[in-house]
mmCIF file of C-alpha atoms and ligand atoms in Angstrom:
data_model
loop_
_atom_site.group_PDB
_atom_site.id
_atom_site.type_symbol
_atom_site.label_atom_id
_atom_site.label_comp_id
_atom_site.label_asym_id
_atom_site.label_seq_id
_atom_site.Cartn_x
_atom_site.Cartn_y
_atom_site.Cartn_z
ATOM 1 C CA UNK A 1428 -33.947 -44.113 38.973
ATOM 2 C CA UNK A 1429 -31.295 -45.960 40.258
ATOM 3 C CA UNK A 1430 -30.049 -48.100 42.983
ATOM 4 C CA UNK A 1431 -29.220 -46.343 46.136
ATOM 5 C CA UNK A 1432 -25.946 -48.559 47.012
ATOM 6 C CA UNK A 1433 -24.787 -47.457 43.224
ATOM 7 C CA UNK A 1434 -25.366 -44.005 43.508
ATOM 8 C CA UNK A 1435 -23.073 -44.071 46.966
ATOM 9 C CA UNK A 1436 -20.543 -45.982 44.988
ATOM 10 C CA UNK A 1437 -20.567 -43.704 42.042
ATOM 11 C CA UNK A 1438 -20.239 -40.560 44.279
ATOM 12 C CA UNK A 1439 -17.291 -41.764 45.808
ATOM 13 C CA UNK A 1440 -18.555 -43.087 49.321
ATOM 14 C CA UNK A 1441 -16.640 -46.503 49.225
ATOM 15 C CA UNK A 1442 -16.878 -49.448 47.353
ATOM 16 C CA UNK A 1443 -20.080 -51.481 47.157
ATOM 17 C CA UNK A 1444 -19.364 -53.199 50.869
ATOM 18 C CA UNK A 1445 -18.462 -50.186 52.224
ATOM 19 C CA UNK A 1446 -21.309 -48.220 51.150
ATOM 20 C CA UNK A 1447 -23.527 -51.458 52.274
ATOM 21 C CA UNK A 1448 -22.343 -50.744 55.379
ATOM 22 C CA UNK A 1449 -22.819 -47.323 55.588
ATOM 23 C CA UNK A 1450 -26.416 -47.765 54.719
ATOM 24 C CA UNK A 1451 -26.866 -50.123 57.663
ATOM 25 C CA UNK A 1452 -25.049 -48.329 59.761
ATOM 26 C CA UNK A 1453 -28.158 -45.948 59.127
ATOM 27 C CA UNK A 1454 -26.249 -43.239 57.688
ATOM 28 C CA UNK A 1455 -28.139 -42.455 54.911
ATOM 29 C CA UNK A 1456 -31.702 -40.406 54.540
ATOM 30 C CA UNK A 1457 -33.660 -39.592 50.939
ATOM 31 C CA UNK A 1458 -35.704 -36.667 51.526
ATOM 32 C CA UNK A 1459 -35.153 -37.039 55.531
ATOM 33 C CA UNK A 1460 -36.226 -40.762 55.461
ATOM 34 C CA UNK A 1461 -34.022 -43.740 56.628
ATOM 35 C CA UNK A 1462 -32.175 -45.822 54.210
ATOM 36 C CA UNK A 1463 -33.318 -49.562 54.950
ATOM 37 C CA UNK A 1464 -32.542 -51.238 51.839
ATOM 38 C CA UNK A 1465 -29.178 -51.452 49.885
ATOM 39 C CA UNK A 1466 -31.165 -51.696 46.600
ATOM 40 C CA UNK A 1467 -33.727 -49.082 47.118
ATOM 41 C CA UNK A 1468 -34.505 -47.030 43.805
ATOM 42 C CA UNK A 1469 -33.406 -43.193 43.903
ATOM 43 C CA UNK A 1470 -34.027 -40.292 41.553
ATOM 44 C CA UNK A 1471 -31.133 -38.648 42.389
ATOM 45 C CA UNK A 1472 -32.367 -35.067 40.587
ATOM 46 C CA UNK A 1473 -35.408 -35.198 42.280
ATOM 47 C CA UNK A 1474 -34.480 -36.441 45.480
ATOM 48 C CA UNK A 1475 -32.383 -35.362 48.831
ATOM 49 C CA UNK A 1476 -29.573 -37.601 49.218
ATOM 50 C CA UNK A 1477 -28.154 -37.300 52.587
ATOM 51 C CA UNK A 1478 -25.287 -39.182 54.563
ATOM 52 C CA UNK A 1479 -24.484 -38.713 57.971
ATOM 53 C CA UNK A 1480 -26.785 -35.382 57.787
ATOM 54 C CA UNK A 1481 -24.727 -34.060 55.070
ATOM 55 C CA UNK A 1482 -27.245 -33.703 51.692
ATOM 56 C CA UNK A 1483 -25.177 -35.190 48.580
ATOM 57 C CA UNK A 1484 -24.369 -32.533 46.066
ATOM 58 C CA UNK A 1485 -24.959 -34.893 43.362
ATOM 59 C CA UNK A 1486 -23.320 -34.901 40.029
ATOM 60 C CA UNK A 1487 -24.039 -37.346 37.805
ATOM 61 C CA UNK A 1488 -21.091 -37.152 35.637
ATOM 62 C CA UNK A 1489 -17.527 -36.064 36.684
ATOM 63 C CA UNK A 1490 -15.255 -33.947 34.497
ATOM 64 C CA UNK A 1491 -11.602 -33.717 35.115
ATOM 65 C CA UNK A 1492 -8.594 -31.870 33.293
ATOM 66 C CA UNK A 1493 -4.993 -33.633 33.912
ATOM 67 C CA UNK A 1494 -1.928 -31.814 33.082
ATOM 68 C CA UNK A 1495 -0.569 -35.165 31.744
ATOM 69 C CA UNK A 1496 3.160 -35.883 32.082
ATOM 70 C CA UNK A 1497 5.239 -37.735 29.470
ATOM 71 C CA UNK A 1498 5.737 -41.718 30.615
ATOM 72 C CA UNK A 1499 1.988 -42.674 31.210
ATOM 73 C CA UNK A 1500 -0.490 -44.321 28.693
ATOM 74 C CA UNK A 1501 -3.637 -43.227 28.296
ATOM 75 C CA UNK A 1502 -5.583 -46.445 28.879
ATOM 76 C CA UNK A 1503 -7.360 -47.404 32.124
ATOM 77 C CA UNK A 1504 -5.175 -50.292 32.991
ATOM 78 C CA UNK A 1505 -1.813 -51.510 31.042
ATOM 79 C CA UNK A 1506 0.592 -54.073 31.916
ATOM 80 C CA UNK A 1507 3.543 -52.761 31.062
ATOM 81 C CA UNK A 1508 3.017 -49.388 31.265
ATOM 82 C CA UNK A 1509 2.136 -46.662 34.211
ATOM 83 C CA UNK A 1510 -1.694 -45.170 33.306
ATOM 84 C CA UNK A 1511 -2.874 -41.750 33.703
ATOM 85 C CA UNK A 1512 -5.797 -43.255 35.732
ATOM 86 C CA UNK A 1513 -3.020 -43.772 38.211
ATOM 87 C CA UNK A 1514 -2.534 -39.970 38.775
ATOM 88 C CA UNK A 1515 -5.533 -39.524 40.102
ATOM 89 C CA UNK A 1516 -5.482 -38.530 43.638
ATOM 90 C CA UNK A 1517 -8.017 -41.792 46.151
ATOM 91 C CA UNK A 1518 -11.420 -39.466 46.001
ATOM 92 C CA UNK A 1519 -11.622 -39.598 41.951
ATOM 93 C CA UNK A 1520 -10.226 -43.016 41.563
ATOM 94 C CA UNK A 1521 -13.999 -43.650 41.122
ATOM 95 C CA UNK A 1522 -15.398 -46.573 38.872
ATOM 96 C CA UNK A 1523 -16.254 -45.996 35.044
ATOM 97 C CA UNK A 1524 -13.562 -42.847 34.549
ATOM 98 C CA UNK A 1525 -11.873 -43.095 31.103
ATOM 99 C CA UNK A 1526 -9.156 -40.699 29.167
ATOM 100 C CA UNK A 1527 -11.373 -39.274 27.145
ATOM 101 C CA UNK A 1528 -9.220 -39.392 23.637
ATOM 102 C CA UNK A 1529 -5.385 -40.582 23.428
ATOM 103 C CA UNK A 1530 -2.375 -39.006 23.848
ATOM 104 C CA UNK A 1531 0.902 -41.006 23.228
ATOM 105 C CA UNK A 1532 3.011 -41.702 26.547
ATOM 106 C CA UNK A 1533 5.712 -39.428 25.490
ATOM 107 C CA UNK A 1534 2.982 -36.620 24.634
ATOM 108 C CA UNK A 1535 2.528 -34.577 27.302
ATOM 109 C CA UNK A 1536 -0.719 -31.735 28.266
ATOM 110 C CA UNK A 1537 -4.017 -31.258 28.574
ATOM 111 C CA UNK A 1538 -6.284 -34.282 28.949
ATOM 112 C CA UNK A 1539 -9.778 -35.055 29.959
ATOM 113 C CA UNK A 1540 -10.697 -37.797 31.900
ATOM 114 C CA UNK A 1541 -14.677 -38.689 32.314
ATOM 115 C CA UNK A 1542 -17.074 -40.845 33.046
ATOM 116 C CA UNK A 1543 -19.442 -39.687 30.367
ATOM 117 C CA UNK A 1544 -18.878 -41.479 27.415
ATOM 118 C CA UNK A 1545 -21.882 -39.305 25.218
ATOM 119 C CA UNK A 1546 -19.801 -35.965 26.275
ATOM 120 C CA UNK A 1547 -16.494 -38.223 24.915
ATOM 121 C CA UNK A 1548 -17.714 -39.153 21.754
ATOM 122 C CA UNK A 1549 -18.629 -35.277 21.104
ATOM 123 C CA UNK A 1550 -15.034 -34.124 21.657
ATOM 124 C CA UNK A 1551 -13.583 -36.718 20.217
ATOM 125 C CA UNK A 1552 -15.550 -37.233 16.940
ATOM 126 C CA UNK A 1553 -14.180 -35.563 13.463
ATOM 127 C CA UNK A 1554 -17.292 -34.573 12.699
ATOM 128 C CA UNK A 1555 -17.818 -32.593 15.215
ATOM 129 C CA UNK A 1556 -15.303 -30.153 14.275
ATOM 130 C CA UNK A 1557 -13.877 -29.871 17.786
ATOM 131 C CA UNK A 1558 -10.021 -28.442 17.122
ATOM 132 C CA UNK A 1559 -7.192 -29.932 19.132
ATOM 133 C CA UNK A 1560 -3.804 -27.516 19.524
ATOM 134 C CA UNK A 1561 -0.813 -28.816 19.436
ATOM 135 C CA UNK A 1562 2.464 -27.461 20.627
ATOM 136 C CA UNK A 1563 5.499 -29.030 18.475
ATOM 137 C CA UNK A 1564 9.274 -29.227 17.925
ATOM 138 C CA UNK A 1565 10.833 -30.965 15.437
ATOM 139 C CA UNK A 1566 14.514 -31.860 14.516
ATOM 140 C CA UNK A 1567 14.236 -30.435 10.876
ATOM 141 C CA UNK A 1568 12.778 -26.867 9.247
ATOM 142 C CA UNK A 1569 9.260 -26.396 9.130
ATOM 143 C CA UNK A 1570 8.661 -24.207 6.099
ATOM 144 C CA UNK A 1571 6.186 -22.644 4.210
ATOM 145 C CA UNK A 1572 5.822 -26.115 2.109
ATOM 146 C CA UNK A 1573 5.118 -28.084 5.319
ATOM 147 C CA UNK A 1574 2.368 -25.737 5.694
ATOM 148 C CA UNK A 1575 1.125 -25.792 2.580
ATOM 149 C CA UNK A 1576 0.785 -29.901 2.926
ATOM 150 C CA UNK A 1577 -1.452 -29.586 6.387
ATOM 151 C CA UNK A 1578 -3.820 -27.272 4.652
ATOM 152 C CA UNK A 1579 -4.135 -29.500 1.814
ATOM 153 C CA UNK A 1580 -4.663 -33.010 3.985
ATOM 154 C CA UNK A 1581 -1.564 -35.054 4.704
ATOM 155 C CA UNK A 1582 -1.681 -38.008 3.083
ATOM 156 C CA UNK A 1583 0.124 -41.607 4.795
ATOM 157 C CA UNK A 1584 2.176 -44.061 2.938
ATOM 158 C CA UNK A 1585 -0.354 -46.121 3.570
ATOM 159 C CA UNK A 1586 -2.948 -43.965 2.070
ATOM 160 C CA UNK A 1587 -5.233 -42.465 4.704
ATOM 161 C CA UNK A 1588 -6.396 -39.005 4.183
ATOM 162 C CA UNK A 1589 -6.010 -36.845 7.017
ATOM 163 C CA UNK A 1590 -8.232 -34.150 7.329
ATOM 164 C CA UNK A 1591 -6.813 -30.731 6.532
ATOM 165 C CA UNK A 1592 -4.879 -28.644 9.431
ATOM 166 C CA UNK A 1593 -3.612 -25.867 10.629
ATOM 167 C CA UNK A 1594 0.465 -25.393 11.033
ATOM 168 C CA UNK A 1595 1.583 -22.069 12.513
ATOM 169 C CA UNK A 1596 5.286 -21.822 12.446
ATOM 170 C CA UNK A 1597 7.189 -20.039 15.283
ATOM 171 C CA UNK A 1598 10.570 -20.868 14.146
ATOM 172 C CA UNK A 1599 12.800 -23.204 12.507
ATOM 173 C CA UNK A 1600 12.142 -25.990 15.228
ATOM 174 C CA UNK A 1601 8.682 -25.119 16.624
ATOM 175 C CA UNK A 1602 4.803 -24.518 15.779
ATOM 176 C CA UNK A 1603 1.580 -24.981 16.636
ATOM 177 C CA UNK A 1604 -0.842 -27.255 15.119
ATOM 178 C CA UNK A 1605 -4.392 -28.042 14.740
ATOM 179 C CA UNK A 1606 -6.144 -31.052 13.966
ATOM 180 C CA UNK A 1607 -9.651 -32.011 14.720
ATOM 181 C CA UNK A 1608 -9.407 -35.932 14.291
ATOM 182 C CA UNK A 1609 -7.345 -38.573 16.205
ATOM 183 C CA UNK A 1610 -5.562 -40.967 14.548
ATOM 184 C CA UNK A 1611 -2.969 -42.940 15.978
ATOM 185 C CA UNK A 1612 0.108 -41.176 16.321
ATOM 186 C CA UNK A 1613 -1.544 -38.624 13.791
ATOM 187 C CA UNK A 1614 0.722 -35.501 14.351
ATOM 188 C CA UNK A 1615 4.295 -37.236 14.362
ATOM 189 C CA UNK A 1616 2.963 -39.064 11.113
ATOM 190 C CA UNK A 1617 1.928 -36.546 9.462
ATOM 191 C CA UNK A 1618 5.587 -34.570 10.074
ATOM 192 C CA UNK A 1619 6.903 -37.552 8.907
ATOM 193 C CA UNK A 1620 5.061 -37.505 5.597
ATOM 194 C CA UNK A 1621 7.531 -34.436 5.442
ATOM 195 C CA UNK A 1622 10.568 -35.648 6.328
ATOM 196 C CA UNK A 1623 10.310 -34.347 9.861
ATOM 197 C CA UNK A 1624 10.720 -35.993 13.133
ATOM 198 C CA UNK A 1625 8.687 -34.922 16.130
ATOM 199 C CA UNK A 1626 10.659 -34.032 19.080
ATOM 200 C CA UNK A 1627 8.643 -33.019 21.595
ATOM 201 C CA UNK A 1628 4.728 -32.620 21.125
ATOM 202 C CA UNK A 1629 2.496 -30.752 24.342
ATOM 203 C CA UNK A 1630 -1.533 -30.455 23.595
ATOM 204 C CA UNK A 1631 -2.231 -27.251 24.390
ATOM 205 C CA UNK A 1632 -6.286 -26.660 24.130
ATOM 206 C CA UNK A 1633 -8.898 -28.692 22.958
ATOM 207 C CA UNK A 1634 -11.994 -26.289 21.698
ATOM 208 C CA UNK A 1635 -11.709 -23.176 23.486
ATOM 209 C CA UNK A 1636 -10.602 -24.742 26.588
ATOM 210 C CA UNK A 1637 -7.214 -24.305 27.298
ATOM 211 C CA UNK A 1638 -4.829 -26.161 29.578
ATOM 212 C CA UNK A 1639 -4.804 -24.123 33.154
ATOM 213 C CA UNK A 1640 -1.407 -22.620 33.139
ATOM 214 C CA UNK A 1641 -1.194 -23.160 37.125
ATOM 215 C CA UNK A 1642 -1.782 -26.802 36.978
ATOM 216 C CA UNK A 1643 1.429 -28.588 37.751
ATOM 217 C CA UNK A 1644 2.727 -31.969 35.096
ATOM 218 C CA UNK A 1645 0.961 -34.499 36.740
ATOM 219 C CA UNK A 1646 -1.770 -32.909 38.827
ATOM 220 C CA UNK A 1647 -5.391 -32.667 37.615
ATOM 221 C CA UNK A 1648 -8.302 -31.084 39.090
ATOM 222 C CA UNK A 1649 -12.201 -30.554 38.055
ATOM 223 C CA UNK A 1650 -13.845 -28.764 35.192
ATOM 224 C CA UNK A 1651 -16.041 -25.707 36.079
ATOM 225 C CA UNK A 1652 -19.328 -25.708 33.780
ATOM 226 C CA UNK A 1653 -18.217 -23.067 32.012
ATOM 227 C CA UNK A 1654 -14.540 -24.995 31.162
ATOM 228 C CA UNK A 1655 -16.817 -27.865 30.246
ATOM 229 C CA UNK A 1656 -18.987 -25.705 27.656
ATOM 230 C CA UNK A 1657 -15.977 -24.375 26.393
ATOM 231 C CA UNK A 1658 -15.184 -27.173 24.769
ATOM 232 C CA UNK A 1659 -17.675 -27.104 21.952
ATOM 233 C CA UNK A 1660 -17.086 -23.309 21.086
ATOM 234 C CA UNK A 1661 -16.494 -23.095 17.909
ATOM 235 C CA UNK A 1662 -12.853 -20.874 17.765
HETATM 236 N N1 URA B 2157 -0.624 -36.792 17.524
HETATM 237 C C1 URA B 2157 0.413 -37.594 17.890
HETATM 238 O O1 URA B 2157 1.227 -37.972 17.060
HETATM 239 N N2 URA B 2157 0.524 -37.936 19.175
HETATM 240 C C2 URA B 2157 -0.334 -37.523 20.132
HETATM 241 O O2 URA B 2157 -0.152 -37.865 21.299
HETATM 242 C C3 URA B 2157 -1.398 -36.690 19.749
HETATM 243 C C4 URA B 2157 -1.532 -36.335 18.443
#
């Protein structure tokens, strides 16, 4: 159960005043009933939301995939820098939406942006085995050894113990890799442990979900439920 006025606000009706008005504009019906009060308690799964005779196809969380362009942090709000959250076209720039996971600004790909912080921590968590792909280029050779050195677990000057990875080479300059863990600037570190310099670094699928080809830099749009699932298939 929840308040009425936050449901409206969460399902992108307006912000709180807006949606206040709305209600007392006597817009809005639960199971064919008037809305009277701005704080009356909903069960949105069990109930008929409707506004303006229009019944609410409710969703509780939202689930979004952004083709994210180089040049924008991953962070809900940044002073110096332009977000991802700022990409979002006026109907999702909806309250409580977080990148799910970070990318670095100058990484560019596939990104999920939620408001469903349980579903986040699943993705995101190591030990949940969910592998992240990784296009790469690098200014050096990736060889056999580099290889060798994912599978076994980088290790940082510092000491951290990276999980091991997979490194498929495609040339001199280019592979694909896989991590399932997110450390800061994990990738270009762990190149570096090598002696190689990232050049250019694109996430390519995270689980069996793969970035939609026909998505434009920039643009984002929602996942289906079977995009969503996909996710937690094990490859
Ligand atoms: N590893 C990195 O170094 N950067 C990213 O953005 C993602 C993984």
């Amino acid at each position: 159960m929840d308040r009425i006025d936050k449901i409206l606000v969460k399902q992108n009706f307006g912000s709180r005043k807006e949606v206040h008005k709305l209600i007392k504009s006597k817009a809005v019906t639960v199971d064919g009933e008037l809305v009277t009060k701005v704080d009356m308690k909903v069960d949105p799964s069990e109930s008929v939301i409707a506004v303006s005779g229009q019944a609410l196809n409710f969703k509780e969380h939202l689930y979004i995939m952004m083709n994210k362009p180089q040049g924008y942090v991953c962070a809900t709000e940044d002073k110096k820098s332009k977000t991802v959250m700022e990409l979002l076209p006026p109907d999702l720039q909806r309250r409580g939406l977080f990148p799910a996971g970070r990318l670095d600004k100058d990484t560019e790909g596939l990104l999920i942006i939620t408001d469903d912080g349980d579903f986040a921590h699943r993705m995101l968590a190591p030990k949940k085995h969910v592998t992240k792909r990784y296009y790469v280029e690098t200014d050096g050779e990736i060889t056999e050894d580099t290889v060798k050195a994912f599978e076994q677990g980088i290790i940082f000057r510092d000491g951290t113990k990276c999980l091991p990875a997979r490194l498929e080479i495609i040339d001199k300059n280019s592979g694909y890799v896989e991590i399932c863990e997110g450390k800061f600037h994990q990738i270009k570190k762990m190149f570096n442990v090598c002696r190689l310099n990232v050049t250019f670094l694109k996430r390519i699928s995270i689980g069996n979900l793969n970035l939609d080809s026909n998505l434009p830099i920039g643009k984002c749009r929602e996942l289906s439920k079977t995009e969503k699932f996909a996710i937690f298939v094990v490859k």
